[in-house]
XYZ file of C-alpha atoms in Angstrom:
768
model
C 70.470 -83.379 -51.716
C 71.397 -81.552 -48.520
C 69.384 -78.323 -48.379
C 71.032 -76.973 -45.203
C 72.193 -73.365 -45.444
C 75.781 -72.745 -46.462
C 78.079 -70.188 -44.854
C 78.312 -66.692 -46.266
C 80.336 -66.343 -49.453
C 82.164 -63.409 -50.963
C 81.632 -62.351 -54.581
C 83.085 -59.660 -56.812
C 80.493 -58.438 -59.308
C 81.422 -56.266 -62.279
C 79.552 -54.160 -64.836
C 81.427 -53.455 -68.069
C 80.252 -51.732 -71.245
C 82.965 -52.965 -73.603
C 81.873 -50.611 -76.460
C 80.898 -52.069 -79.820
C 82.022 -55.620 -79.075
C 85.241 -54.671 -77.283
C 87.406 -55.165 -80.359
C 87.854 -51.650 -81.713
C 90.848 -50.689 -79.569
C 92.123 -53.762 -77.735
C 90.153 -56.966 -77.275
C 93.037 -58.348 -75.213
C 92.678 -55.480 -72.737
C 88.951 -56.160 -72.388
C 89.911 -59.656 -71.230
C 92.774 -58.310 -69.106
C 90.498 -55.778 -67.377
C 88.176 -58.587 -66.251
C 91.071 -60.763 -65.150
C 92.828 -58.022 -63.191
C 89.590 -56.915 -61.527
C 89.235 -60.244 -59.743
C 85.546 -60.323 -60.746
C 83.528 -63.509 -60.359
C 80.443 -62.372 -62.329
C 80.407 -59.767 -65.076
C 77.466 -58.088 -66.782
C 78.561 -57.123 -70.304
C 76.947 -54.347 -72.328
C 77.463 -53.873 -76.086
C 78.728 -57.440 -76.537
C 77.789 -57.308 -80.246
C 78.142 -61.045 -80.740
C 81.447 -61.321 -78.863
C 80.178 -62.640 -75.532
C 81.358 -66.220 -76.163
C 84.634 -64.926 -77.546
C 85.316 -63.145 -74.230
C 84.125 -66.171 -72.248
C 86.447 -68.483 -74.199
C 89.405 -66.166 -73.567
C 88.625 -66.264 -69.834
C 87.716 -69.936 -69.715
C 84.385 -68.947 -68.115
C 80.708 -69.708 -68.465
C 78.425 -67.398 -70.458
C 74.686 -66.713 -70.740
C 73.888 -64.792 -73.912
C 70.211 -64.339 -72.941
C 71.420 -61.939 -70.222
C 74.960 -61.052 -71.447
C 76.554 -62.581 -68.357
C 80.042 -63.995 -67.840
C 80.754 -66.072 -64.749
C 83.428 -68.225 -63.151
C 80.530 -70.347 -61.923
C 77.809 -72.243 -63.807
C 75.117 -69.910 -65.054
C 71.539 -70.824 -66.001
C 69.145 -68.904 -68.170
C 65.697 -68.846 -66.557
C 62.723 -70.292 -68.490
C 59.965 -67.703 -68.814
C 62.141 -64.802 -67.629
C 62.696 -63.503 -71.199
C 66.330 -62.716 -70.387
C 65.411 -60.459 -67.462
C 67.660 -62.387 -65.057
C 69.719 -65.573 -64.668
C 70.886 -67.794 -61.841
C 74.595 -68.225 -61.048
C 75.490 -71.312 -58.974
C 78.176 -69.919 -56.652
C 78.206 -73.002 -54.363
C 76.927 -76.432 -55.485
C 73.155 -76.264 -55.119
C 73.127 -72.604 -54.074
C 73.164 -69.424 -56.079
C 72.358 -65.792 -56.703
C 70.144 -64.107 -59.283
C 71.737 -61.622 -61.687
C 70.122 -59.163 -64.085
C 72.105 -57.161 -66.597
C 70.649 -54.145 -68.368
C 71.544 -51.640 -71.038
C 68.920 -48.920 -70.940
C 68.205 -46.685 -73.968
C 70.937 -44.147 -74.630
C 68.972 -41.607 -76.652
C 67.821 -39.017 -75.967
C 70.302 -38.691 -73.080
C 69.245 -36.764 -69.975
C 72.546 -35.069 -69.100
C 72.810 -33.852 -72.694
C 69.381 -32.286 -72.292
C 70.627 -30.496 -69.157
C 73.712 -29.371 -71.035
C 71.508 -27.977 -73.819
C 69.370 -25.922 -71.431
C 66.406 -28.184 -70.631
C 64.544 -27.464 -67.416
C 64.367 -30.066 -64.647
C 60.742 -30.927 -65.471
C 61.649 -31.577 -69.113
C 64.487 -33.899 -68.147
C 62.281 -35.816 -65.706
C 59.628 -36.303 -68.381
C 62.314 -37.562 -70.764
C 63.495 -40.121 -68.209
C 59.968 -41.249 -67.377
C 59.180 -41.941 -71.020
C 62.465 -43.586 -72.091
C 64.539 -45.308 -69.415
C 62.017 -45.718 -66.592
C 59.704 -48.083 -68.540
C 62.735 -50.129 -69.599
C 63.952 -50.725 -66.017
C 60.435 -51.330 -64.732
C 60.142 -54.432 -66.902
C 63.216 -55.895 -65.174
C 62.048 -54.859 -61.728
C 58.682 -56.536 -62.243
C 60.454 -59.833 -62.990
C 62.835 -59.427 -60.023
C 60.294 -58.383 -57.371
C 59.298 -61.961 -56.370
C 62.969 -62.757 -55.797
C 63.438 -59.598 -53.719
C 60.415 -60.588 -51.628
C 61.792 -64.147 -51.211
C 65.101 -62.857 -49.821
C 67.131 -64.167 -52.787
C 70.455 -62.336 -53.219
C 70.183 -60.359 -56.450
C 72.547 -58.196 -58.474
C 71.618 -55.789 -61.224
C 74.548 -54.684 -63.350
C 74.337 -52.320 -66.260
C 74.907 -49.224 -68.290
C 71.821 -47.350 -67.129
C 72.440 -44.279 -69.296
C 71.064 -42.223 -66.406
C 72.771 -40.710 -63.355
C 71.814 -41.240 -59.708
C 69.530 -39.093 -57.586
C 72.148 -39.479 -54.827
C 74.750 -37.729 -57.000
C 72.702 -34.776 -58.287
C 72.098 -33.013 -54.985
C 72.435 -29.435 -53.743
C 75.985 -30.069 -52.528
C 77.232 -31.214 -55.958
C 75.628 -28.513 -58.105
C 78.361 -26.863 -60.246
C 80.958 -29.342 -58.958
C 81.461 -30.485 -62.521
C 80.531 -29.289 -65.965
C 76.791 -29.381 -66.825
C 75.595 -30.448 -63.347
C 73.327 -27.403 -63.110
C 70.661 -28.318 -60.551
C 69.697 -31.134 -58.173
C 67.552 -33.794 -59.833
C 65.677 -36.873 -58.576
C 66.613 -39.182 -61.463
C 63.664 -41.629 -61.799
C 65.601 -44.815 -62.654
C 67.859 -44.818 -59.601
C 64.868 -43.915 -57.416
C 62.944 -46.847 -58.884
C 65.833 -49.192 -58.113
C 66.044 -47.945 -54.544
C 62.285 -48.143 -54.016
C 62.322 -51.741 -55.294
C 64.721 -52.698 -52.506
C 68.115 -52.378 -54.226
C 71.277 -50.726 -52.951
C 73.736 -48.815 -55.108
C 77.012 -50.524 -54.188
C 79.283 -47.598 -55.068
C 77.313 -45.017 -53.117
C 76.845 -47.472 -50.222
C 80.613 -47.738 -49.861
C 81.312 -44.096 -50.745
C 78.389 -42.049 -49.373
C 79.882 -38.651 -50.247
C 79.307 -37.825 -53.955
C 81.670 -34.847 -53.755
C 84.597 -36.825 -52.388
C 83.957 -39.896 -54.572
C 81.912 -39.027 -57.689
C 82.730 -42.413 -59.294
C 82.437 -41.160 -62.869
C 82.145 -43.995 -65.381
C 81.412 -42.121 -68.626
C 83.183 -40.929 -70.600
C 86.509 -42.706 -70.452
C 89.535 -41.223 -72.161
C 90.298 -44.088 -74.460
C 92.091 -43.571 -77.792
C 89.864 -41.649 -80.233
C 88.019 -43.456 -82.980
C 87.132 -41.910 -86.338
C 83.513 -43.026 -85.957
C 82.991 -41.664 -82.459
C 85.036 -39.871 -79.803
C 83.393 -38.292 -76.735
C 84.911 -35.010 -75.652
C 84.660 -31.986 -73.411
C 81.158 -31.078 -74.578
C 79.885 -34.427 -73.289
C 78.721 -34.496 -69.686
C 80.839 -36.784 -67.493
C 78.728 -38.778 -65.061
C 78.222 -42.003 -63.138
C 75.860 -44.106 -65.248
C 77.287 -47.643 -64.789
C 76.076 -49.403 -61.643
C 76.196 -52.598 -59.629
C 72.994 -52.735 -57.574
C 72.292 -55.418 -54.980
C 69.440 -56.698 -52.862
C 69.404 -59.174 -49.968
C 73.186 -59.132 -49.484
C 74.912 -58.709 -46.114
C 77.322 -55.887 -46.911
C 79.408 -54.155 -49.525
C 83.073 -54.848 -48.742
C 84.562 -52.608 -51.419
C 83.845 -50.953 -54.766
C 86.443 -49.876 -57.315
C 86.683 -48.431 -60.788
C 88.592 -50.121 -63.589
C 89.688 -47.749 -66.344
C 92.489 -45.676 -67.822
C 95.942 -46.147 -66.295
C 97.138 -43.125 -64.339
C 93.756 -41.611 -63.509
C 93.456 -40.787 -59.793
C 90.004 -42.296 -59.255
C 90.842 -45.526 -61.134
C 91.977 -48.383 -58.917
C 92.850 -50.850 -61.667
C 94.270 -49.210 -64.772
C 95.158 -50.434 -68.250
C 96.648 -48.786 -71.311
C 95.196 -48.455 -73.789
C 91.806 -48.506 -72.107
C 89.511 -50.307 -74.595
C 86.089 -48.656 -74.011
C 84.357 -45.308 -73.682
C 82.974 -46.554 -70.309
C 84.893 -47.404 -67.162
C 83.954 -50.594 -65.385
C 82.783 -50.894 -61.767
C 83.605 -53.890 -59.536
C 81.944 -54.307 -56.138
C 82.853 -56.838 -53.462
C 79.970 -58.418 -51.501
C 79.431 -60.806 -48.617
C 76.161 -62.690 -48.834
C 74.209 -65.822 -48.022
C 73.362 -67.620 -51.301
C 69.884 -69.045 -51.858
C 68.875 -72.587 -52.602
C 69.060 -73.055 -56.348
C 65.621 -73.765 -57.870
C 65.085 -76.416 -60.567
C 66.554 -75.041 -63.809
C 67.146 -76.236 -67.338
C 68.437 -74.347 -70.376
C 70.821 -74.569 -73.314
C 74.142 -72.761 -73.523
C 72.917 -70.827 -76.585
C 69.474 -69.756 -77.761
C 70.130 -70.264 -81.455
C 72.125 -73.020 -83.097
C 73.031 -73.615 -86.699
C 72.724 -77.168 -87.977
C 76.506 -77.653 -87.900
C 76.699 -76.972 -84.133
C 76.322 -79.089 -81.019
C 73.514 -78.379 -78.561
C 74.386 -78.419 -74.852
C 71.449 -78.835 -72.462
C 72.375 -78.322 -68.811
C 70.071 -78.673 -65.829
C 69.807 -78.864 -62.058
C 67.068 -80.256 -59.828
C 67.291 -80.781 -56.077
C 64.623 -83.496 -56.423
C 64.126 -86.341 -58.850
C 62.792 -84.963 -62.115
C 62.612 -85.620 -65.825
C 64.528 -83.528 -68.323
C 62.940 -83.647 -71.778
C 63.299 -82.163 -75.253
C 60.199 -81.282 -77.266
C 59.322 -79.741 -80.587
C 57.504 -76.419 -80.482
C 54.293 -78.347 -81.228
C 54.779 -80.381 -78.032
C 56.061 -83.643 -79.554
C 58.432 -85.455 -77.166
C 61.826 -86.067 -78.796
C 64.057 -87.192 -75.893
C 63.842 -87.562 -72.126
C 66.258 -88.317 -69.298
C 65.920 -88.820 -65.518
C 67.658 -86.174 -63.414
C 68.567 -85.515 -59.803
C 71.198 -82.926 -59.013
C 73.248 -81.723 -61.996
C 73.063 -83.076 -65.492
C 73.947 -82.185 -69.058
C 73.123 -83.634 -72.440
C 74.682 -82.975 -75.830
C 72.796 -83.289 -79.089
C 73.859 -82.633 -82.657
C 71.678 -79.904 -84.114
C 71.907 -81.651 -87.487
C 69.808 -84.484 -86.036
C 66.785 -82.166 -85.924
C 64.830 -80.137 -88.438
C 65.294 -76.353 -88.321
C 62.704 -74.763 -86.083
C 61.826 -73.916 -82.489
C 62.368 -76.385 -79.606
C 61.660 -76.569 -75.877
C 63.528 -78.005 -72.902
C 61.284 -79.109 -70.011
C 62.230 -79.995 -66.451
C 59.294 -81.532 -64.583
C 58.974 -83.284 -61.236
C 55.731 -84.965 -62.335
C 53.100 -84.902 -65.085
C 51.255 -82.021 -63.417
C 54.301 -79.769 -63.314
C 53.576 -76.827 -65.641
C 56.792 -74.875 -65.151
C 57.570 -72.773 -68.238
C 59.847 -74.462 -70.798
C 63.124 -73.025 -72.031
C 63.028 -72.327 -75.779
C 65.788 -72.448 -78.335
C 66.002 -72.489 -82.121
C 67.843 -74.431 -84.801
C 68.543 -72.690 -88.099
C 69.988 -74.010 -91.330
C 73.741 -73.427 -91.419
C 73.543 -71.539 -94.712
C 70.180 -69.821 -94.227
C 70.737 -66.053 -94.653
C 68.992 -63.461 -92.554
C 66.166 -61.672 -94.378
C 63.898 -58.724 -93.567
C 60.752 -57.400 -95.291
C 58.121 -54.683 -94.854
C 54.385 -55.039 -95.495
C 54.030 -52.119 -97.933
C 56.019 -50.256 -100.577
C 54.680 -46.825 -99.593
C 53.757 -45.387 -96.182
C 52.294 -42.138 -94.967
C 54.589 -40.319 -92.545
C 53.406 -41.570 -89.149
C 51.922 -44.810 -90.454
C 52.864 -48.025 -88.672
C 55.426 -50.150 -90.534
C 55.103 -53.926 -90.138
C 58.563 -55.534 -90.253
C 59.174 -59.276 -90.546
C 62.526 -61.073 -90.346
C 63.953 -64.577 -90.646
C 67.161 -66.289 -89.467
C 68.401 -63.632 -87.042
C 70.962 -64.574 -84.353
C 68.281 -64.306 -81.675
C 70.393 -62.192 -79.346
C 68.577 -60.034 -76.782
C 69.779 -56.794 -78.314
C 69.309 -57.575 -81.996
C 67.223 -54.787 -83.475
C 65.574 -53.481 -86.613
C 66.075 -49.878 -87.631
C 65.036 -47.506 -90.418
C 67.740 -45.847 -92.481
C 67.644 -43.632 -95.498
C 68.300 -45.996 -98.374
C 71.584 -44.333 -99.380
C 73.367 -44.077 -95.982
C 75.539 -46.420 -93.968
C 74.510 -48.351 -90.858
C 76.031 -46.383 -88.013
C 75.289 -44.382 -84.865
C 74.491 -41.104 -86.651
C 72.280 -42.316 -89.470
C 69.746 -44.590 -87.718
C 66.159 -43.456 -87.227
C 63.241 -45.359 -85.705
C 64.271 -48.701 -84.247
C 63.052 -51.521 -81.981
C 64.508 -54.671 -80.454
C 63.493 -57.997 -82.016
C 62.718 -59.631 -78.678
C 65.597 -62.061 -79.234
C 63.545 -63.948 -81.814
C 65.255 -65.529 -84.832
C 61.958 -65.248 -86.728
C 59.315 -62.651 -85.996
C 57.298 -59.558 -86.775
C 56.935 -56.191 -85.076
C 55.620 -52.731 -85.879
C 57.654 -49.590 -85.992
C 55.338 -46.828 -84.792
C 54.999 -44.223 -82.084
C 54.226 -46.811 -79.417
C 57.188 -49.103 -80.088
C 59.916 -46.582 -80.929
C 61.283 -43.724 -78.863
C 63.670 -42.211 -81.359
C 63.435 -40.982 -84.955
C 59.647 -41.257 -85.253
C 57.787 -40.431 -87.402
C 59.876 -41.007 -90.495
C 59.915 -37.931 -92.723
C 59.120 -38.051 -96.411
C 61.855 -39.903 -98.313
C 63.136 -43.288 -99.403
C 64.119 -45.748 -96.696
C 65.110 -49.321 -95.906
C 64.760 -51.367 -92.718
C 67.910 -53.176 -91.588
C 68.277 -56.095 -89.237
C 71.256 -55.238 -87.014
C 73.137 -57.518 -84.666
C 73.278 -57.086 -80.901
C 73.242 -53.326 -80.234
C 75.944 -52.870 -82.845
C 76.130 -51.668 -86.429
C 76.609 -54.892 -88.362
C 73.624 -55.038 -90.715
C 72.647 -58.661 -91.274
C 69.859 -57.988 -93.774
C 68.155 -55.096 -95.545
C 64.596 -54.712 -96.811
C 63.559 -53.605 -100.268
C 63.491 -49.773 -100.324
C 60.145 -48.138 -99.567
C 58.835 -44.592 -99.762
C 57.406 -42.409 -97.014
C 55.111 -39.654 -98.268
C 53.054 -36.863 -96.737
C 49.353 -37.331 -96.019
C 48.364 -35.266 -99.052
C 50.819 -37.054 -101.352
C 49.275 -40.389 -100.417
C 46.038 -39.538 -102.246
C 46.215 -40.680 -105.819
C 45.605 -37.894 -108.355
C 43.066 -39.984 -110.270
C 40.684 -40.332 -107.277
C 37.844 -37.902 -107.907
C 35.441 -36.470 -105.343
C 31.688 -36.192 -105.753
C 30.984 -32.639 -106.895
C 28.312 -30.925 -104.820
C 30.532 -28.136 -103.517
C 32.302 -30.269 -100.956
C 36.080 -30.054 -100.702
C 38.101 -32.596 -102.648
C 39.829 -35.351 -100.738
C 43.162 -33.683 -101.479
C 41.900 -30.382 -100.046
C 40.536 -32.045 -96.904
C 43.765 -33.909 -96.182
C 45.830 -30.789 -96.878
C 43.793 -28.975 -94.210
C 44.081 -31.790 -91.702
C 47.833 -32.007 -92.320
C 48.262 -28.443 -91.055
C 47.814 -29.737 -87.496
C 51.096 -31.607 -87.838
C 52.848 -28.249 -88.104
C 51.744 -27.371 -84.564
C 52.868 -30.635 -82.983
C 49.886 -32.911 -83.451
C 50.482 -36.622 -84.075
C 49.088 -38.420 -87.118
C 47.892 -42.024 -86.804
C 46.932 -44.077 -89.829
C 44.181 -46.299 -88.442
C 43.725 -48.398 -91.587
C 43.827 -48.359 -95.356
C 40.303 -48.573 -96.688
C 40.037 -50.532 -99.923
C 36.468 -51.775 -100.452
C 35.500 -53.708 -103.564
C 35.204 -51.627 -106.686
C 37.708 -48.908 -105.799
C 40.872 -48.164 -107.711
C 43.206 -47.438 -104.783
C 43.213 -47.568 -100.972
C 42.590 -44.434 -98.941
C 43.818 -43.788 -95.392
C 41.541 -43.601 -92.392
C 43.366 -41.237 -90.092
C 43.324 -39.781 -86.601
C 45.090 -36.691 -85.287
C 46.005 -36.147 -81.655
C 46.988 -33.008 -79.778
C 50.437 -32.996 -78.150
C 48.983 -33.010 -74.635
C 47.493 -36.296 -73.400
C 44.771 -36.780 -70.771
C 40.995 -36.554 -70.447
C 40.053 -35.512 -73.958
C 37.519 -34.124 -76.364
C 36.982 -36.549 -79.251
C 35.560 -35.366 -82.583
C 34.304 -37.853 -85.195
C 33.016 -37.175 -88.697
C 32.605 -38.701 -92.105
C 31.240 -42.076 -91.061
C 28.640 -41.803 -93.837
C 29.828 -40.514 -97.165
C 26.716 -38.519 -98.075
C 27.209 -36.379 -94.947
C 29.987 -33.966 -96.005
C 29.294 -31.081 -93.621
C 31.243 -32.562 -90.709
C 34.525 -33.302 -92.563
C 34.308 -29.893 -94.260
C 33.597 -28.094 -90.978
C 36.657 -29.704 -89.379
C 38.802 -28.655 -92.345
C 37.507 -25.097 -92.035
C 38.035 -25.107 -88.272
C 41.685 -26.180 -88.149
C 42.839 -22.895 -86.523
C 40.202 -23.272 -83.803
C 41.079 -26.952 -83.268
C 44.779 -26.107 -83.062
C 43.986 -23.523 -80.391
C 41.733 -25.982 -78.551
C 44.521 -28.570 -78.597
C 46.727 -26.191 -76.600
C 44.192 -26.130 -73.768
C 42.517 -29.556 -73.885
C 43.677 -32.953 -75.090
C 41.889 -33.611 -78.390
C 41.511 -36.681 -80.607
C 40.206 -35.973 -84.100
C 38.847 -38.658 -86.434
C 37.836 -36.320 -89.282
C 37.006 -38.664 -92.175
C 36.260 -42.209 -91.164
C 34.889 -43.296 -94.549
C 37.051 -41.571 -97.188
C 35.790 -43.701 -100.103
C 32.218 -43.081 -99.021
C 32.921 -39.344 -98.994
C 34.502 -39.498 -102.467
C 31.523 -41.329 -104.027
C 28.756 -39.823 -101.837
C 27.465 -43.011 -100.278
C 27.769 -44.482 -96.852
C 28.333 -48.205 -97.149
C 31.591 -49.931 -98.057
C 29.909 -52.652 -100.116
C 27.436 -50.316 -101.864
C 28.811 -47.729 -104.313
C 25.209 -46.653 -104.907
C 21.930 -47.032 -103.072
C 20.404 -50.492 -103.304
C 17.729 -51.665 -100.859
C 18.479 -55.306 -101.619
C 22.006 -55.143 -100.116
C 22.695 -55.083 -96.376
C 24.952 -52.071 -95.927
C 28.280 -52.324 -94.061
C 29.055 -49.227 -91.989
C 32.548 -48.280 -90.771
C 30.841 -47.009 -87.610
C 29.526 -50.409 -86.522
C 30.588 -51.585 -83.058
C 28.256 -54.518 -82.514
C 31.187 -56.949 -82.306
C 32.255 -55.349 -79.000
C 28.905 -54.634 -77.342
C 26.986 -56.995 -75.072
C 23.968 -58.750 -76.542
C 21.221 -58.046 -73.966
C 19.595 -61.409 -74.607
C 22.769 -63.505 -74.640
C 25.024 -62.869 -71.616
C 28.719 -63.040 -72.460
C 28.117 -62.693 -76.186
C 28.382 -59.756 -78.521
C 25.561 -58.644 -80.789
C 27.258 -59.719 -84.015
C 30.609 -60.535 -85.557
C 32.771 -57.728 -86.860
C 31.117 -56.013 -89.822
C 34.243 -55.179 -91.856
C 37.969 -54.606 -91.568
C 37.531 -50.824 -91.322
C 35.091 -51.067 -88.403
C 37.435 -53.498 -86.665
C 40.435 -51.177 -87.093
C 38.524 -48.069 -85.983
C 37.110 -49.665 -82.845
C 40.498 -51.173 -81.917
C 42.027 -47.744 -82.294
C 39.325 -46.152 -80.091
C 39.824 -48.704 -77.307
C 43.614 -48.405 -77.440
C 43.807 -44.619 -77.608
C 41.133 -44.191 -74.915
C 43.745 -45.362 -72.400
C 45.950 -42.366 -73.209
C 43.203 -39.895 -74.123
C 40.197 -41.041 -72.038
C 37.134 -39.354 -73.602
C 35.218 -36.903 -71.441
C 33.278 -35.581 -74.408
C 32.694 -37.168 -77.819
C 31.117 -35.268 -80.709
C 29.931 -37.065 -83.851
C 28.920 -34.899 -86.793
C 26.128 -36.437 -88.916
C 23.510 -35.313 -91.410
C 20.345 -36.870 -92.760
C 18.840 -36.278 -96.222
C 15.585 -37.948 -95.175
C 14.524 -35.551 -92.423
C 13.296 -31.948 -92.445
C 14.200 -31.186 -88.818
C 17.138 -32.444 -86.808
C 17.829 -33.580 -83.253
C 20.735 -34.403 -80.936
C 21.451 -37.841 -79.529
C 22.978 -37.823 -76.049
C 24.520 -41.256 -75.444
C 26.535 -40.520 -72.322
C 25.604 -41.067 -68.708
C 23.900 -37.658 -68.501
C 21.481 -38.617 -71.259
C 18.767 -36.157 -72.287
C 19.565 -33.974 -69.286
C 23.031 -33.102 -70.521
C 23.570 -29.322 -70.526
C 25.903 -29.531 -73.486
C 23.212 -31.294 -75.515
C 20.740 -28.513 -74.666
C 23.292 -25.893 -75.645
C 23.911 -27.695 -78.933
C 20.200 -27.544 -79.761
C 20.239 -23.778 -79.144
C 23.330 -23.236 -81.309
C 21.871 -25.241 -84.214
C 18.615 -23.264 -84.123
C 20.550 -19.980 -83.976
C 22.285 -21.006 -87.204
C 19.125 -21.714 -89.107
C 18.961 -25.492 -88.544
C 15.397 -26.690 -87.985
C 15.214 -28.876 -84.851
C 12.387 -31.236 -83.994
C 11.729 -30.424 -80.342
C 9.407 -33.317 -79.502
C 7.759 -36.396 -81.014
C 9.851 -39.172 -82.521
C 12.831 -39.659 -84.791
C 12.347 -41.517 -88.062
C 13.482 -44.602 -86.100
C 10.623 -44.131 -83.552
C 12.901 -42.864 -80.772
C 11.454 -40.312 -78.340
C 12.596 -36.681 -78.683
C 12.464 -34.345 -75.675
C 13.439 -30.670 -76.114
C 15.317 -31.649 -79.279
C 17.316 -34.357 -77.508
C 17.160 -38.141 -77.817
C 18.344 -40.034 -74.733
C 20.681 -43.013 -74.850
C 19.830 -45.639 -77.490
C 21.230 -49.095 -78.197
C 22.185 -48.734 -81.853
C 25.500 -50.651 -81.937
C 27.254 -47.537 -83.218
C 30.662 -46.214 -82.409
C 28.847 -43.593 -80.326
C 27.330 -46.253 -78.093
C 30.809 -47.737 -77.834
C 32.265 -44.377 -76.760
C 29.875 -44.241 -73.834
C 30.050 -47.953 -72.920
C 31.144 -48.909 -69.404
C 32.377 -52.283 -70.651
C 33.069 -54.134 -73.871
C 33.468 -57.816 -74.709
C 36.714 -58.946 -76.332
C 37.027 -62.684 -77.022
C 34.296 -63.283 -74.477
C 36.143 -61.344 -71.756
C 34.580 -58.280 -70.191
C 36.889 -55.243 -70.306
C 36.616 -51.600 -69.458
C 34.961 -49.433 -72.109
C 35.822 -45.812 -73.019
C 33.148 -44.495 -70.601
C 32.835 -41.020 -72.066
C 30.744 -38.796 -69.760
C 29.057 -37.027 -72.686
C 28.559 -38.421 -76.204
C 26.673 -36.117 -78.542
C 25.600 -37.137 -82.043
C 24.224 -34.389 -84.257
C 21.665 -35.403 -86.866
C 20.982 -32.285 -88.891
C 18.674 -32.028 -91.914
C 20.534 -31.720 -95.233
C 17.896 -31.726 -97.964
C 16.719 -28.113 -97.736
C 19.970 -26.397 -96.772
C 23.042 -25.518 -98.764
C 26.330 -27.168 -97.886
C 27.907 -23.851 -96.743
C 24.973 -23.383 -94.316
C 25.441 -26.861 -92.904
C 29.209 -26.482 -92.615
C 28.781 -23.163 -90.823
C 26.371 -24.727 -88.307
C 28.684 -27.664 -87.577
C 31.658 -25.353 -87.194
C 29.676 -23.217 -84.744
C 28.814 -26.365 -82.782
C 32.478 -27.292 -82.460
C 33.439 -23.788 -81.388
C 30.602 -23.351 -78.885
C 31.019 -26.660 -77.174
C 34.776 -26.365 -77.035
C 34.465 -22.898 -75.520
C 31.950 -24.035 -72.908
C 33.054 -27.573 -72.206
C 34.491 -26.885 -68.762
C 31.595 -24.607 -67.820
C 28.985 -27.274 -68.498
C 31.046 -30.013 -66.871
C 31.668 -28.358 -63.517
């Protein structure tokens, strides 16, 4: 095939949020708006399953992986996860197009309207919309660098930094100060040009407002004068020659609308920009026209290769089902009914060594209903919810969302939600990391619904489940060993108070060792501020109650500390051990014949000194696995500078302090801890050896290899599946082993509480 360059071409590219599928006011006018605009390529937002309906009305091509409509053939890109597609504008030559719909809530201009400061709004953008656009930019960067013409259309739900400038302040309602909106800056820094502002450089003369449009009101939703009008719909381009024109399509009769219709069918106006460009050579591509077929549908495989290649169809397991030679363009039709329901792959390979990513699609039974389930019937508020679904449409914007069990699926009632990743079958977790809205769920009764394509059509609903408070999660019939220690209910009630001052609760695991009546949560609490942190651990061994009780007594001090320093608190790592006064999960009582299993074991992550590349042992138990995974994950957000682990020992008469960090026995904080313990009546062994034959110097034991979580906290590196990865690398890790036999519990609690207070007060002083 001739690969010589072709002359420049002209394209009209449109972005159009059609609002809830485009059918609420006038579907015909959605189609008419596209026709009258003269657009060649359209990025659709809020298609809600109607993309092919619009394409059929236009007689155009469609790519539902990217919500694109095109006069020209369009190819989904294997391995791109819907981040962009290729449109073949001239035989053998094309452009890349990405289409985005960034998160709408919480909305930055609303925050400005409601009085938020600039710094607050910027933080909101950096945590909601910026990560979403960065995923697309990462996929597009190689194309930008290769000089491929690229368009990014979308409802960005964020204004432009070129619009919010000194000259425009107060030019319209709620534009109160200049603001460098992060998403538009990220687009510009990645090499993209805002087509509207390129053609109309003056934001005062041509504001180009796209939201909100004055369409007929709807009972469910009608934007009004308290909603900030702004320009949030964009056509961005890279590697194009010039912008010839840019116009707005919207309500008839509006002065800044170039193409008007009545009634206007959406709450957004559309933008159409006219470009001249040099298309790029089309790469080898193969995909299907849909990602999910029912068994009563026909599969269309379409492909292009500038060189001789083989187009093949495989099962997900890699079994070859069909193959065809290909050079240039080709298409194949298959009846879905000829194959078993499941996942399939289309390959396009020049030779046997070609490992280009395959394009995946699914076949589902015609009558198979969508289903959705959760992994538990009761959750603690803040606990991760595992959600599994089957037989979803597999559209990019299908999502799962939590609703109170007695309310409708609509805009106002939804809580925590997450996209399904366009998977017909799958599992995800609703938690703080994967949701940006409505988390954590409050106490109450809820369901999870599978909802189609950014809309409000619920395809399936889970069995109702309950969300309860931390204290309410502790069964009333679980008793606590009675030696004066607080009950489990009392401990958790104290820890729960931190939630009232903005701390975040994480449920690390549910501990349910053999012989117990009910699971108990292993929890962590984090201060609102992230960064280099103080970590506090306690309750690893159940017969060491002073630490968990000291933390419960010191909640006011910890709350105050959390306002100044980032803090991660793991206050009761072995709740069942605490309740029954013994340390090991598999040993309800002392028995020398049984090898004890500690929740504080980290040997499965630490290098075996005698076997390079191998860990010291396999994971000891599910609790230890969950705790260490949590430590490694959270250490990225709260990197530990200081870690304190509160222990006791019934078998010693004088205590000592382990110093596991890089400062070892010379750590000033360790020396101060020894002084504080002695001042509070705790006998300290100043020299000699521990009962494990470790050397004590001035009451301090230098770093030891004991496979504990404390060694993990100080580790430079860990081994995960044989791969060396960065460890938490805490500068100072102090482990307090205080004698318990001769002292009352109140004395021990008082000493541990004094330790926490003293080290917190002097942390910065000793770390200068």
